[in-house]
XYZ file of C-alpha atoms in Angstrom:
668
model
C 107.367 122.863 95.297
C 110.524 125.470 94.232
C 112.620 123.996 96.841
C 111.511 120.100 95.884
C 112.379 121.953 92.167
C 116.214 123.574 94.508
C 116.956 119.905 95.878
C 115.794 117.418 93.284
C 119.148 118.348 90.983
C 122.162 121.161 89.886
C 120.511 121.372 86.933
C 116.710 122.434 88.099
C 118.492 124.195 91.302
C 120.152 127.190 88.623
C 116.650 127.872 87.139
C 115.036 128.829 89.817
C 116.257 131.661 92.296
C 118.053 130.483 95.437
C 115.807 130.011 99.184
C 115.272 133.071 100.954
C 117.320 131.975 103.554
C 120.162 131.683 102.154
C 119.933 134.898 99.681
C 122.994 136.554 101.410
C 125.201 133.706 100.290
C 123.665 134.491 97.196
C 125.630 137.765 96.617
C 123.255 138.008 93.695
C 124.111 135.767 91.798
C 127.867 136.695 91.575
C 130.062 133.815 92.818
C 128.983 131.027 90.075
C 129.944 127.280 90.826
C 133.387 125.691 90.853
C 132.887 122.437 91.794
C 134.039 119.684 89.597
C 130.882 118.554 87.308
C 131.331 114.453 88.636
C 131.058 116.266 92.371
C 128.333 118.377 91.500
C 126.101 114.865 90.898
C 127.365 112.910 93.814
C 125.988 116.024 95.500
C 122.467 115.637 93.698
C 122.086 111.907 94.421
C 123.010 112.460 97.773
C 120.459 115.459 98.709
C 118.231 112.978 97.134
C 119.362 110.518 99.645
C 118.599 112.322 102.460
C 116.352 115.221 102.240
C 113.307 114.542 104.391
C 109.742 116.051 103.298
C 109.488 117.759 106.756
C 113.042 119.479 106.213
C 111.629 120.599 102.480
C 108.543 122.077 104.293
C 110.327 123.990 106.976
C 112.715 125.184 104.803
C 109.031 125.998 102.295
C 107.784 127.709 104.202
C 109.554 129.362 106.497
C 108.695 133.244 107.062
C 111.424 135.763 106.428
C 113.352 137.695 109.867
C 111.433 140.276 111.501
C 112.586 143.051 110.161
C 114.211 142.801 107.036
C 113.229 145.667 105.853
C 115.136 148.055 107.606
C 118.155 146.017 106.602
C 120.871 147.391 104.530
C 124.531 146.424 102.996
C 127.922 148.160 102.999
C 129.450 147.419 100.020
C 132.834 149.056 100.668
C 133.362 146.783 103.996
C 133.980 143.140 103.854
C 134.720 140.745 106.770
C 136.547 137.278 106.260
C 138.594 134.978 108.663
C 141.484 132.819 107.792
C 140.465 129.376 109.299
C 142.970 126.212 108.183
C 144.682 123.189 109.884
C 147.852 124.177 111.774
C 150.655 124.224 109.124
C 148.075 125.660 106.566
C 149.937 128.210 105.691
C 147.417 131.123 106.909
C 150.188 133.664 108.472
C 152.522 133.341 105.577
C 149.743 133.823 103.092
C 148.442 136.791 105.048
C 151.702 138.509 104.582
C 151.600 138.109 101.406
C 148.727 139.537 101.632
C 149.558 143.149 103.717
C 152.460 143.405 101.293
C 150.590 143.456 97.870
C 148.153 145.628 99.438
C 151.497 148.341 99.723
C 151.066 147.901 103.654
C 154.054 148.565 103.948
C 156.612 150.424 102.481
C 159.065 149.583 99.919
C 162.397 150.248 101.960
C 160.520 149.286 105.443
C 162.321 145.542 106.879
C 159.206 143.271 107.628
C 160.077 140.094 109.359
C 158.010 136.560 107.989
C 155.217 135.851 109.614
C 154.197 139.212 110.698
C 151.079 138.431 112.457
C 152.605 136.424 115.363
C 154.130 138.782 116.981
C 153.872 136.926 120.447
C 156.670 135.615 121.428
C 155.822 131.904 121.498
C 154.176 132.220 119.101
C 157.171 133.100 116.971
C 159.265 130.674 118.262
C 157.037 126.953 118.060
C 156.110 128.707 114.160
C 152.024 128.665 115.144
C 149.640 131.084 115.445
C 148.082 131.085 118.876
C 146.374 134.671 119.463
C 143.359 135.629 116.895
C 144.676 139.290 115.387
C 142.833 142.103 113.012
C 144.104 143.578 110.240
C 143.168 144.660 107.463
C 144.221 146.282 103.433
C 141.982 148.260 101.532
C 141.979 147.063 97.425
C 139.749 148.669 94.686
C 138.509 151.106 97.483
C 136.726 148.465 99.110
C 137.973 147.562 102.937
C 138.660 144.177 103.797
C 138.864 143.322 107.380
C 140.973 140.173 107.922
C 140.563 138.196 111.329
C 143.746 135.193 111.510
C 142.941 132.737 113.301
C 144.809 129.825 114.993
C 145.627 125.980 113.764
C 145.664 124.004 116.282
C 142.815 122.234 117.644
C 143.836 123.146 121.076
C 142.479 126.482 120.230
C 139.869 126.210 118.983
C 138.353 128.816 121.505
C 140.381 131.482 119.427
C 138.523 130.198 116.036
C 134.711 130.681 117.754
C 135.363 133.818 119.301
C 135.579 135.578 116.023
C 133.510 133.851 113.710
C 130.066 135.449 114.357
C 132.369 139.055 113.673
C 132.626 137.897 110.022
C 130.410 137.114 106.866
C 133.024 134.400 105.235
C 136.201 132.658 105.513
C 138.329 131.593 103.299
C 139.246 127.714 104.230
C 142.867 127.096 103.521
C 143.960 123.423 102.858
C 147.318 122.417 101.805
C 147.868 120.796 98.223
C 149.120 118.519 99.502
C 147.844 116.963 102.542
C 144.589 118.063 101.415
C 141.467 118.524 104.765
C 142.947 117.662 108.266
C 141.199 117.091 111.258
C 141.397 121.283 112.481
C 140.003 121.945 108.835
C 137.181 120.223 109.407
C 136.310 121.017 112.448
C 136.808 125.406 111.896
C 134.208 124.351 109.054
C 131.694 122.957 111.033
C 131.681 125.905 112.801
C 131.890 128.026 109.869
C 129.012 126.649 108.473
C 126.824 126.522 111.548
C 126.907 130.419 111.495
C 126.245 130.492 107.948
C 129.187 131.786 106.003
C 130.437 131.816 102.612
C 133.603 129.535 102.182
C 136.034 130.539 99.529
C 138.394 127.724 99.357
C 142.259 128.266 98.918
C 144.216 125.559 97.776
C 147.637 126.943 99.211
C 151.271 125.044 98.370
C 150.836 124.538 95.042
C 153.616 125.464 93.977
C 155.227 122.064 96.420
C 156.316 119.069 93.624
C 154.184 116.814 94.963
C 150.596 119.115 95.243
C 147.470 116.821 94.419
C 144.481 119.478 93.890
C 142.158 117.247 92.165
C 142.170 115.204 95.195
C 142.745 118.452 97.594
C 139.289 119.554 95.697
C 137.315 116.543 95.960
C 137.870 115.975 99.860
C 137.137 119.189 100.429
C 134.014 119.287 99.180
C 133.401 115.629 99.936
C 134.269 117.066 103.995
C 131.187 119.902 102.975
C 128.885 117.120 102.195
C 129.697 115.721 105.635
C 129.145 118.758 107.487
C 125.451 118.595 105.559
C 126.139 122.521 104.150
C 123.990 124.224 101.721
C 123.717 123.722 98.371
C 124.984 127.482 98.264
C 127.514 126.430 100.366
C 128.734 123.385 98.423
C 128.594 125.859 95.508
C 132.002 127.281 96.748
C 134.942 129.256 94.995
C 138.086 127.448 94.101
C 141.580 129.264 94.091
C 145.144 127.957 93.829
C 147.954 129.645 95.671
C 151.256 130.099 96.861
C 151.128 132.214 99.801
C 155.528 132.293 99.687
C 155.181 133.297 96.673
C 152.214 135.674 96.544
C 150.437 134.481 93.598
C 147.078 133.012 92.507
C 144.864 131.801 89.812
C 141.450 129.989 89.376
C 143.045 127.114 88.044
C 146.465 124.697 89.409
C 148.211 125.760 86.062
C 147.384 129.451 85.139
C 148.453 131.430 88.541
C 149.227 135.424 87.839
C 151.274 137.276 89.291
C 149.730 138.978 91.840
C 146.798 137.592 94.468
C 144.386 139.415 92.175
C 142.242 136.829 91.407
C 142.209 135.633 95.519
C 140.925 139.332 95.994
C 138.708 139.905 93.008
C 137.000 135.988 94.327
C 137.204 137.880 98.282
C 134.983 140.818 96.458
C 132.669 138.442 94.456
C 131.813 135.892 96.731
C 131.719 137.319 100.140
C 129.055 139.003 101.144
C 128.416 142.771 102.222
C 127.911 142.975 105.911
C 123.984 143.457 106.831
C 123.258 145.755 108.990
C 120.482 148.088 110.395
C 121.376 152.173 110.230
C 119.082 153.301 112.057
C 118.538 150.883 114.255
C 119.366 151.220 118.452
C 123.208 149.976 118.653
C 124.951 146.880 119.195
C 128.141 145.724 119.485
C 129.309 142.009 120.671
C 132.434 142.643 122.344
C 134.532 138.763 120.679
C 138.053 140.023 121.535
C 139.939 142.569 124.325
C 143.436 143.882 124.307
C 145.111 145.858 126.926
C 147.291 148.771 126.921
C 149.309 150.627 129.707
C 148.357 154.471 128.649
C 144.629 153.712 127.247
C 143.596 150.351 130.185
C 140.915 147.607 128.130
C 140.359 147.459 124.203
C 137.048 146.163 123.762
C 137.116 144.537 119.815
C 133.753 143.635 118.374
C 131.715 144.128 115.198
C 129.340 147.179 115.247
C 126.154 144.710 114.127
C 123.565 147.961 114.159
C 123.931 151.886 114.858
C 126.537 154.547 114.947
C 129.498 153.994 117.030
C 130.555 157.951 118.373
C 133.415 158.920 120.507
C 132.835 160.422 123.311
C 128.814 158.955 123.384
C 127.553 157.155 126.903
C 126.211 153.827 126.384
C 125.227 150.874 128.369
C 126.725 147.462 128.952
C 124.816 144.565 129.131
C 126.167 141.156 130.274
C 124.983 137.499 129.185
C 122.332 137.749 132.639
C 120.957 141.029 131.138
C 122.600 143.064 134.088
C 123.953 146.603 132.438
C 125.772 149.662 133.151
C 126.428 152.630 132.061
C 129.688 153.529 130.736
C 131.606 156.054 128.232
C 133.634 155.800 125.155
C 137.266 157.385 125.791
C 138.400 156.397 122.368
C 137.214 154.209 119.303
C 139.411 153.177 116.694
C 139.546 151.263 113.393
C 141.591 148.749 111.681
C 143.941 149.916 108.652
C 146.267 148.296 107.079
C 148.458 147.203 110.109
C 147.672 149.404 112.562
C 144.996 151.168 114.373
C 143.383 154.716 113.843
C 141.941 156.872 115.385
C 138.346 157.930 114.603
C 135.295 159.734 115.025
C 133.073 157.588 113.955
C 132.686 153.971 113.121
C 129.147 152.605 111.621
C 127.151 149.435 111.067
C 129.116 146.406 109.651
C 132.836 147.475 110.271
C 134.402 146.023 113.249
C 136.640 148.220 115.554
C 138.135 148.893 118.793
C 136.727 151.083 121.740
C 138.439 152.326 124.954
C 137.258 153.861 128.177
C 134.496 150.449 129.094
C 136.832 149.249 132.280
C 136.054 146.361 133.268
C 134.434 144.714 129.749
C 134.625 141.015 129.446
C 134.352 138.949 126.088
C 130.519 138.177 125.059
C 129.318 141.482 126.482
C 127.071 144.110 124.281
C 127.840 147.736 124.223
C 124.314 148.645 123.158
C 122.378 152.201 122.616
C 121.874 153.643 126.538
C 118.658 153.697 126.279
C 116.496 151.486 123.915
C 119.737 148.947 123.709
C 119.416 145.290 124.196
C 122.301 142.357 124.065
C 123.398 140.438 121.573
C 123.354 136.279 122.143
C 126.842 135.666 124.302
C 129.715 133.786 123.152
C 129.490 130.220 123.096
C 132.433 127.562 123.052
C 133.198 123.637 123.708
C 133.715 122.701 126.581
C 137.508 121.958 128.331
C 137.812 118.464 127.484
C 141.734 118.061 129.688
C 142.366 119.776 133.490
C 145.559 120.084 135.299
C 146.051 121.095 139.040
C 148.465 124.920 139.506
C 149.476 124.767 142.995
C 152.909 127.081 144.327
C 155.989 125.987 144.996
C 156.993 123.274 147.934
C 160.869 122.732 146.496
C 163.595 123.697 149.299
C 164.522 126.049 146.448
C 161.034 127.972 146.156
C 162.394 131.664 145.659
C 165.753 131.370 143.679
C 164.891 132.165 140.406
C 160.497 133.434 140.663
C 159.182 136.868 141.787
C 155.613 135.540 142.514
C 155.481 132.410 144.788
C 152.752 133.113 146.872
C 149.400 131.560 146.334
C 147.367 135.301 145.991
C 150.182 135.614 143.008
C 148.824 132.534 141.723
C 144.989 133.182 141.732
C 144.746 136.493 140.608
C 147.029 135.484 137.591
C 144.842 132.225 136.830
C 141.311 134.189 136.906
C 143.318 137.499 135.100
C 143.350 134.465 132.120
C 140.139 134.022 132.087
C 138.997 137.228 130.992
C 140.304 136.934 127.653
C 140.706 133.353 127.415
C 137.047 131.799 127.130
C 137.755 128.233 125.834
C 139.553 127.733 129.794
C 138.129 127.577 132.639
C 139.391 128.228 136.396
C 138.293 126.442 140.007
C 139.516 126.030 143.497
C 141.145 122.631 143.993
C 141.437 120.919 147.487
C 143.211 123.473 149.595
C 143.818 126.887 149.257
C 146.733 126.760 147.846
C 145.870 124.831 144.220
C 143.816 125.652 141.496
C 141.900 122.916 139.690
C 142.364 124.888 135.307
C 140.717 123.299 132.715
C 141.468 123.804 129.137
C 140.575 122.135 125.456
C 144.171 119.876 125.205
C 147.711 120.121 126.830
C 148.866 122.328 124.572
C 146.655 124.521 125.598
C 147.663 124.707 129.211
C 151.329 124.797 127.977
C 150.957 128.272 126.522
C 149.343 129.842 129.756
C 152.211 127.581 131.755
C 155.126 128.948 129.452
C 153.226 132.890 129.727
C 153.380 132.777 133.306
C 157.023 131.008 133.334
C 158.028 134.113 131.470
C 156.029 136.606 133.447
C 158.159 135.417 136.976
C 155.927 133.002 138.594
C 156.993 129.768 140.109
C 154.567 126.909 141.118
C 153.937 122.920 140.528
C 151.835 121.784 138.118
C 149.902 118.011 138.010
C 149.897 115.701 135.440
C 147.285 116.012 133.036
C 143.754 114.078 133.975
C 140.717 114.046 131.467
C 137.264 114.997 132.447
C 134.946 112.654 132.583
C 130.722 112.799 132.335
C 128.537 110.504 134.353
C 125.392 110.608 131.932
C 122.160 108.085 132.452
C 124.283 106.280 135.191
C 127.429 105.526 132.965
C 130.632 107.111 132.644
C 131.551 108.940 129.825
C 135.152 109.611 128.837
C 136.628 112.514 126.020
C 137.267 110.605 122.889
C 139.217 112.521 119.922
C 140.478 111.589 116.296
C 143.943 111.061 115.485
C 145.185 111.546 112.201
C 149.184 109.342 111.502
C 150.517 110.528 108.585
C 153.398 107.634 109.085
C 156.418 105.916 106.329
C 154.087 102.247 105.765
C 158.169 100.733 106.941
C 156.865 102.337 110.810
C 153.281 101.234 110.085
C 153.536 98.555 112.275
C 155.041 99.308 115.556
C 152.751 103.081 115.049
C 148.762 100.544 114.951
C 150.763 98.432 117.519
C 151.118 102.203 120.330
C 147.848 103.176 119.202
C 145.758 99.611 120.005
C 147.757 100.044 123.285
C 146.347 103.220 124.057
C 143.217 101.796 122.874
C 142.821 103.329 119.898
C 139.691 102.074 116.959
C 141.370 102.619 113.768
C 138.202 104.248 111.614
C 140.108 104.482 108.259
C 143.253 104.315 106.039
C 144.593 105.985 102.845
C 147.909 103.782 101.498
C 148.012 106.477 98.583
C 149.180 109.215 101.785
C 151.372 112.473 100.816
C 154.915 111.664 99.708
C 155.005 107.725 100.281
C 153.322 107.679 103.397
C 150.188 106.189 104.823
C 146.928 107.874 106.433
C 146.050 106.326 109.728
C 142.988 107.778 111.170
C 141.971 106.524 114.421
C 139.351 107.435 117.415
C 140.676 106.972 120.473
C 140.598 108.016 124.646
C 141.900 111.511 125.329
C 143.751 109.767 128.069
C 145.524 107.390 125.539
C 146.808 110.781 123.977
C 149.087 112.091 126.552
C 152.936 111.040 125.798
C 151.637 109.692 122.226
C 153.339 111.678 120.227
C 156.934 111.296 121.996
C 156.116 107.440 121.949
C 155.372 107.788 117.744
C 158.362 109.843 116.999
C 160.045 107.432 118.853
C 159.120 104.194 116.319
C 158.939 106.186 113.629
C 162.626 107.453 113.766
C 160.882 111.591 114.181
C 159.309 111.077 110.701
C 155.715 110.414 111.480
C 153.611 113.202 112.493
C 150.368 113.191 114.539
C 147.046 115.559 114.931
C 143.995 115.161 116.760
C 140.667 116.766 117.256
C 138.200 116.480 119.837
C 135.227 113.759 118.500
C 132.361 113.220 121.166
C 132.482 111.654 124.604
C 132.151 108.089 124.719
C 132.122 105.063 126.939
C 134.933 104.589 129.625
C 137.124 102.435 127.278
C 138.895 101.176 130.548
C 142.338 100.945 132.010
C 145.228 101.895 129.939
C 149.558 102.094 130.982
C 150.682 104.812 128.948
C 154.509 104.077 130.807
C 156.200 101.279 130.504
C 159.528 102.791 133.001
C 159.979 104.439 136.483
C 161.591 107.371 137.890
C 165.137 107.941 139.287
C 164.609 109.606 141.711
C 167.360 112.065 144.014
C 168.530 110.543 147.562
C 169.323 113.653 149.613
C 170.227 116.899 148.363
C 173.350 118.300 147.003
C 175.141 118.731 144.269
C 175.679 116.281 141.041
C 179.182 114.816 141.098
C 181.099 113.150 137.870
C 181.860 109.746 140.289
C 177.569 109.908 141.227
C 176.752 110.185 137.543
C 179.196 107.109 136.398
C 177.066 104.695 137.999
C 173.894 106.204 138.303
C 173.495 106.216 134.298
C 174.192 102.286 134.000
C 170.365 102.477 135.804
C 168.712 104.140 133.010
C 168.775 107.800 131.455
C 169.497 111.092 132.823
C 167.442 114.203 133.326
C 171.315 116.071 134.939
C 174.514 117.015 134.331
C 177.554 116.855 136.710
C 177.749 120.305 139.250
C 173.786 121.301 139.386
C 171.808 121.196 142.496
C 169.357 118.686 143.172
C 166.667 117.920 146.254
C 165.509 114.524 147.595
C 162.862 113.067 145.602
C 163.850 115.547 142.852
C 163.457 113.028 139.870
C 167.066 113.186 137.806
C 166.279 110.041 134.738
C 164.392 107.351 133.396
C 164.557 103.939 135.689
C 164.607 101.993 132.476
C 162.675 99.273 134.391
C 159.180 99.632 135.686
C 158.937 100.898 139.023
C 160.856 103.482 140.319
C 164.067 103.939 141.976
C 166.210 106.095 144.656
C 169.936 107.446 143.584
C 172.462 108.855 145.031
C 173.525 111.270 142.751
C 175.943 113.718 144.921
C 178.076 110.887 146.253
C 181.420 112.139 146.399
C 184.698 109.558 145.738
C 186.436 108.817 148.776
C 189.892 110.832 150.001
C 192.223 108.291 150.344
C 196.115 108.576 150.887
C 197.033 105.808 148.243
C 198.064 107.465 145.003
C 196.946 106.935 141.223
C 199.756 107.419 139.092
C 197.104 107.891 136.988
C 193.563 109.745 137.569
C 190.080 107.832 136.002
C 188.895 109.574 132.746
C 185.335 109.501 133.457
C 182.888 109.397 130.734
C 179.409 110.046 130.757
C 176.609 110.015 128.511
C 174.928 113.374 127.548
C 171.950 114.069 129.340
C 168.343 113.663 128.376
C 167.009 117.765 127.655
C 163.211 117.535 128.777
C 161.269 120.738 127.742
C 158.104 121.840 129.306
C 155.675 119.604 126.580
C 157.862 116.430 127.114
C 158.005 117.206 131.526
C 153.725 117.202 131.219
C 153.478 114.219 129.292
C 156.013 112.257 131.392
C 155.059 113.300 134.615
C 152.792 110.310 136.502
C 149.511 110.567 139.039
C 152.509 110.676 142.282
C 154.631 112.903 140.025
C 154.686 116.915 139.434
C 156.566 119.205 137.285
C 157.914 121.988 139.129
C 158.279 125.681 136.799
C 160.370 128.510 137.281
C 161.650 131.262 135.048
C 164.686 129.625 134.796
C 164.650 126.210 135.002
C 161.692 123.385 134.729
C 162.240 120.190 137.209
C 160.318 117.751 137.730
C 160.270 115.455 141.756
C 157.881 112.899 143.285
C 154.347 114.818 145.271
C 155.465 114.840 148.280
C 151.466 115.185 149.873
C 151.196 111.550 147.593
C 153.910 109.450 148.962
C 153.372 110.472 152.262
C 150.322 108.187 151.656
C 152.031 104.763 150.863
C-alpha cells in the first residue's frame, strides 16, 4: 500500500519515505524536487494512467539485494559522466570546471577544449573518445568522464556508464533535447543513475530555458523514468563564461552551484570494502613504456601495487596476472599510488592482453562481473588492399597482413565495431554505428601510413520470421522556412515518414522529425545542405529495425571516368568541364578508371582528360587563354557518401581518390 500511495500523487509521495529500490537516488533526501509544478501534475496524471497493479506489486514486494548489509558508501568520492548531444557544450563546461578547481597554474597556457587531445577531435570540433579526469571540491574528489556527443560514438557512452553513479545531462538552452540527448538519457536511466540537468549556453540571446526544462521533463516521462529520477535538479550555466545558478536570471560568478548540486544530488559510491576484489575494465589505453593500461572503477575490495590478481573473461576463463603499477586520476593527470580503495576510478598496468569487459578479481575467491554490452552496428563497409596503379607511392603499409592486423587491433578498444573476413583474403568487412564511426577509423589509419580501398557503405539487414527488416533512424532537421519545401521533398524521396513538425524552432527555423531508413541517410547531408544553401542542420539517431522500405535512389547523376593513364592538361579539361563538374586540376596524375568528375546526366561517361593540343607548324598571333572552372574538392566523408555500388574510394596518406571497381566492371 505504501507504493500505491507513492504512485497516487506527488503530495502523498512527499509524506512517505522513498522505496527501498531507489534509496541510493534519494541520498537521504538531500536532492529536492526541482521540476515545475505544472510538470509535476502532468507526471502524476501520466503515472495514474500507465501504472498497472502488477508493477505496483512487483515494486512493493521486491526483496532487498543480497549482501546489502555489508555495503558501505564513500563520502569523499563522486563519479559522474557528462553526457549530451553533439555541440551542446560538454567539453567547454569541463574546461571551466577544471580551471575553477585550480587544476592549472595561474600562468599556465591552456588551450580550448583541453579534453579533446586527439588531432582529429580538435580538427572536427567533436569528442570521439571518452576521457577521464578529476577535480577536488571541498575535500571531495569528483571523477569526471567526458563522453562523445555524436550518435555514431554511442558505444563510448555505453561503455563508461557502469563506472559512475550519476550523470550531468547537458542541454542547449535554445535547441533543447535532441536525438542523442534521448539516447544517452535512456542509457543512464537504464543503469538507474541519478541525473542533474544542466541547461547550458544560458547567455545566448535566444535562450528559452523554460521550454528546454519542460521538454526535458517530458523526455524523462517518455523514457519511463522513476519518480525519483524525474525529480531532477536543474542547473543553469554558461560553460564558456564559467558561471552557473539555480535560476536562469540569477547566475553566480562561478560554477559553485553546479559543484554543490553534484555533491548534493549524485549519490556516494556503494562499495564492499571487505569483499573480494572486483574491477570491471571499461577502457584501455596504450603507453610505449608501460604497455597496455586498464581503466575502470573498483567495485569491491582493495587493489595494491605488486599484488597478484585473477583476470576473468566473460566466458569464465581466468588467468593469473600481477599489478606492476597503479594510478588514480588527480586533476588532469595520472598519479601513481600504492593502493586504491573500492569506489574510486583507477588505471592498472602490467596485464598484457587485457581487454575491455574483463574483470580484475581476487586471486583466490574472485568472480567475474557482468560484461559490457553495447548495441549492434547498423552499417558495413568493405576494406581491401590498394590495387590502383599508384599503389605504394605514398603509403608505408600496403599488404593485406598489415591491413588485417590494424583492423583487428581496433577491436580491442572499439566495442561497437566488428571486423569479419571478406570473400577474398585481401578483403575485410568492417561494421560500425554509422558512416562517421567508420570514417574516423579510416582517417586514423590514413594518418598512420596505411594505403587501402573502401567500398560504399551498406546497411546491415535482418531476417525475422521470414521477413526482411532494415534499420530505421530518427532524423531531426532544423531548416529555414523558405527551404522547407525542398528539404521535405528530399526526405520523401528517400522513404522518410514525418513523425513531428515544430514551427517554433530556434532562431526562426522549423524542426522536422522523420523516421527514415538508414539507407536513405547515405548522401543526404550534402543534399540537404545544397537545398537549404548551407543553413539546415541534420541530426540522426538509430531507432529500430522495421520492414524493408523498397528501392530508393540516392544519386541522380553519373560519374566522369578517366579514359587513360597520364597527366591532366588544360586543353583536355576545357572540353571535359562541359560534361559536368571536375575533381581534378591541370598537371595531376590520373589512371584509367579513376573518377575525375560528376556527370551532369545519369550514367557514367568516359572522357579523356590527358589529351594534348596537337602541335602544328601553323603559328597563331596570340595564344588562346584557357579559363577553367575551379575543381570540386571532396573530403573523405563526401567521397564515402558519393560512391555507388560499382565504385571505390582509394585512401592514401596524401591523397583521396575515387575509382570504378574493376571486379564489378569485368562482370558487366
